[in-house]
Short mmCIF file of C-alpha atoms in Angstrom, two decimals:
data_model
loop_
_atom_site.label_atom_id
_atom_site.label_comp_id
_atom_site.label_asym_id
_atom_site.label_seq_id
_atom_site.Cartn_x
_atom_site.Cartn_y
_atom_site.Cartn_z
CA UNK A 66 -5.89 -16.64 -3.48
CA UNK A 67 -8.66 -14.14 -4.13
CA UNK A 68 -8.74 -10.48 -3.20
CA UNK A 69 -11.17 -7.66 -3.75
CA UNK A 70 -9.94 -4.55 -5.54
CA UNK A 71 -11.46 -1.27 -6.67
CA UNK A 72 -9.24 -1.15 -9.71
CA UNK A 73 -5.72 -1.00 -11.16
CA UNK A 74 -3.89 1.92 -12.72
CA UNK A 75 -1.21 0.53 -15.01
CA UNK A 76 1.13 3.54 -14.97
CA UNK A 77 1.24 6.25 -12.29
CA UNK A 78 3.91 8.77 -11.26
CA UNK A 79 2.09 10.19 -8.22
CA UNK A 80 1.84 7.11 -6.02
CA UNK A 81 5.48 6.57 -5.19
CA UNK A 82 8.90 6.85 -6.87
CA UNK A 83 9.16 6.12 -10.60
CA UNK A 84 6.51 4.66 -12.83
CA UNK A 85 4.27 2.38 -10.80
CA UNK A 86 1.37 -0.02 -11.25
CA UNK A 87 -1.18 0.88 -8.58
CA UNK A 88 -3.63 -1.60 -7.07
CA UNK A 89 -6.56 -0.04 -5.20
CA UNK A 90 -7.78 -2.34 -2.41
CA UNK A 91 -11.52 -2.50 -1.86
CA UNK A 92 -12.83 -2.05 1.67
CA UNK A 93 -11.66 0.44 4.27
CA UNK A 94 -12.51 0.56 7.99
CA UNK A 95 -11.19 4.16 8.35
CA UNK A 96 -13.64 6.00 6.01
CA UNK A 97 -11.65 9.23 6.47
CA UNK A 98 -13.76 12.38 5.74
CA UNK A 99 -12.48 13.93 2.54
CA UNK A 100 -10.92 10.66 1.32
CA UNK A 101 -9.69 10.80 -2.30
CA UNK A 102 -11.19 7.32 -3.00
CA UNK A 103 -14.51 7.03 -1.10
CA UNK A 104 -15.75 4.43 -3.63
CA UNK A 105 -13.22 2.02 -2.14
CA UNK A 106 -14.75 2.04 1.38
CA UNK A 107 -17.51 -0.59 0.86
CA UNK A 108 -15.95 -4.04 1.47
CA UNK A 109 -18.51 -5.58 -0.88
CA UNK A 110 -17.88 -3.15 -3.72
CA UNK A 111 -15.25 -3.37 -6.48
CA UNK A 112 -14.41 -6.63 -8.10
CA UNK A 113 -12.92 -9.94 -7.11
CA UNK A 114 -9.67 -11.04 -8.71
CA UNK A 115 -6.78 -13.37 -7.89
CA UNK A 116 -3.19 -12.85 -6.87
CA UNK A 117 -2.12 -14.68 -10.03
CA UNK A 118 -4.12 -12.35 -12.34
CA UNK A 119 -2.46 -9.30 -10.78
CA UNK A 120 1.00 -10.87 -10.82
CA UNK A 121 0.56 -11.48 -14.53
CA UNK A 122 -0.35 -7.79 -15.08
CA UNK A 123 2.79 -6.80 -13.15
CA UNK A 124 4.85 -9.23 -15.23
CA UNK A 125 3.55 -7.61 -18.46
CA UNK A 126 4.23 -4.05 -17.25
CA UNK A 127 7.83 -3.76 -18.47
CA UNK A 128 8.40 -0.10 -17.71
CA UNK A 129 7.34 0.05 -14.08
CA UNK A 130 9.77 0.46 -11.22
CA UNK A 131 7.41 -0.95 -8.66
CA UNK A 132 3.89 -1.51 -7.39
CA UNK A 133 1.80 0.57 -5.02
CA UNK A 134 -0.91 -0.85 -2.75
CA UNK A 135 -3.42 1.91 -2.22
CA UNK A 136 -6.96 1.98 -1.14
CA UNK A 137 -9.23 1.31 0.36
CA UNK A 138 -7.07 -0.26 3.09
CA UNK A 139 -4.61 -2.94 1.92
CA UNK A 140 -4.26 -4.19 5.52
CA UNK A 141 -8.02 -4.98 5.47
CA UNK A 142 -7.00 -7.91 3.26
CA UNK A 143 -3.54 -8.39 4.79
CA UNK A 144 -3.23 -12.09 3.99
CA UNK A 145 -3.94 -11.66 0.27
CA UNK A 146 -1.85 -8.49 -0.09
CA UNK A 147 1.09 -10.01 1.77
CA UNK A 148 1.05 -12.99 -0.61
CA UNK A 149 0.73 -10.64 -3.58
CA UNK A 150 3.63 -8.61 -2.23
CA UNK A 151 5.88 -11.67 -1.93
CA UNK A 152 5.11 -12.60 -5.53
CA UNK A 153 5.81 -9.05 -6.76
CA UNK A 154 9.15 -9.00 -4.85
CA UNK A 155 10.11 -12.20 -6.74
CA UNK A 156 9.78 -10.11 -9.90
CA UNK A 157 12.27 -7.60 -8.56
CA UNK A 158 9.79 -4.74 -8.03
CA UNK A 159 9.63 -2.47 -5.00
CA UNK A 160 6.42 -1.89 -3.09
CA UNK A 161 4.81 1.21 -1.58
CA UNK A 162 1.88 0.53 0.75
CA UNK A 163 -0.60 3.19 1.75
CA UNK A 164 -2.51 2.70 4.99
CA UNK A 165 -4.74 4.57 7.39
CA UNK A 166 -3.02 2.82 10.26
CA UNK A 167 0.18 4.21 11.74
CA UNK A 168 3.41 2.18 11.69
CA UNK A 169 3.08 1.72 15.45
CA UNK A 170 -0.51 0.47 15.16
CA UNK A 171 0.49 -2.04 12.51
CA UNK A 172 3.24 -3.43 14.77
CA UNK A 173 0.69 -3.84 17.57
CA UNK A 174 -1.90 -5.43 15.25
CA UNK A 175 0.74 -7.82 13.93
CA UNK A 176 0.74 -9.40 17.39
CA UNK A 177 -2.89 -10.40 16.80
CA UNK A 178 -2.83 -10.94 13.02
CA UNK A 179 0.59 -12.06 11.69
CA UNK A 180 -0.40 -11.09 8.16
CA UNK A 181 -0.18 -7.45 9.19
CA UNK A 182 3.50 -8.07 9.93
CA UNK A 183 4.01 -9.96 6.69
CA UNK A 184 2.46 -7.18 4.58
CA UNK A 185 4.58 -4.64 6.39
CA UNK A 186 7.72 -6.71 5.74
CA UNK A 187 7.17 -6.93 1.99
CA UNK A 188 6.69 -3.15 1.80
CA UNK A 189 9.71 -1.00 1.03
CA UNK A 190 7.90 2.20 1.94
CA UNK A 191 4.82 2.78 4.03
CA UNK A 192 2.67 5.91 3.72
CA UNK A 193 0.94 5.76 7.06
CA UNK A 194 -1.83 7.45 9.01
CA UNK A 195 -5.37 8.49 8.22
CA UNK A 196 -6.10 11.28 5.76
CA UNK A 197 -7.05 14.33 7.89
CA UNK A 198 -8.97 16.89 5.90
CA UNK A 199 -7.86 19.78 8.17
CA UNK A 200 -4.23 18.86 7.38
CA UNK A 201 -4.70 18.48 3.62
CA UNK A 202 -1.70 19.75 1.64
CA UNK A 203 -1.57 19.30 -2.11
CA UNK A 204 2.11 20.20 -2.24
CA UNK A 205 3.26 17.08 -0.35
CA UNK A 206 4.83 14.36 -2.48
CA UNK A 207 2.98 11.04 -2.41
CA UNK A 208 0.54 11.85 0.38
CA UNK A 209 -2.53 14.00 1.05
CA UNK A 210 -2.25 15.38 4.58
CA UNK A 211 0.61 16.64 6.72
CA UNK A 212 0.12 13.98 9.45
CA UNK A 213 0.87 11.17 7.02
CA UNK A 214 4.47 9.92 6.98
CA UNK A 215 6.56 8.17 4.30
CA UNK A 216 8.45 5.50 6.22
CA UNK A 217 11.48 3.43 5.23
CA UNK A 218 10.15 0.05 6.40
CA UNK A 219 13.45 -1.87 6.47
CA UNK A 220 15.27 0.71 8.52
CA UNK A 221 12.20 1.16 10.79
CA UNK A 222 11.98 -2.55 11.50
CA UNK A 223 15.72 -2.73 12.30
CA UNK A 224 15.58 0.28 14.60
CA UNK A 225 12.20 -0.52 16.17
CA UNK A 226 10.78 2.93 15.42
CA UNK A 227 9.40 4.77 12.39
CA UNK A 228 12.28 6.13 10.25
CA UNK A 229 11.36 8.69 7.57
CA UNK A 230 12.18 7.64 4.01
CA UNK A 231 14.45 9.70 1.82
CA UNK A 232 12.25 9.48 -1.28
CA UNK A 233 10.14 12.55 -0.45
#
């Protein structure tokens, strides 16, 4: 399966816990003012690749703890990123997914598009909500504005409400 990405950072320590491979999705419907990655907004920008090509890069990255889906908006390509997430989980890696949607919006959208639910389910942590320039705070771990939450996806799905993660 193909997906469109803006790029890959092979080792990052600022996009989730531990050393992570970061995949920047191409295309974002939110276009938040002040976004850190505005070059990822155009859905026709970036480059096309395949799930298998990315899985191979993850396989060759021996020192990473996990993979981060950043953006752009990974849920904009929910089917491809959910498949990629399942393949990465088979390699024993954890997944952080950044999104401009809130946890509650994703649950509602999963009723319309089941791939939203599948991408949520392969994520261990979700950094949710749009970047809001007026709430920008450079001291926050793993996020850019105070409205964004780091959510423990498994506990949240069990409890039916957003549960803050303990990694921050």
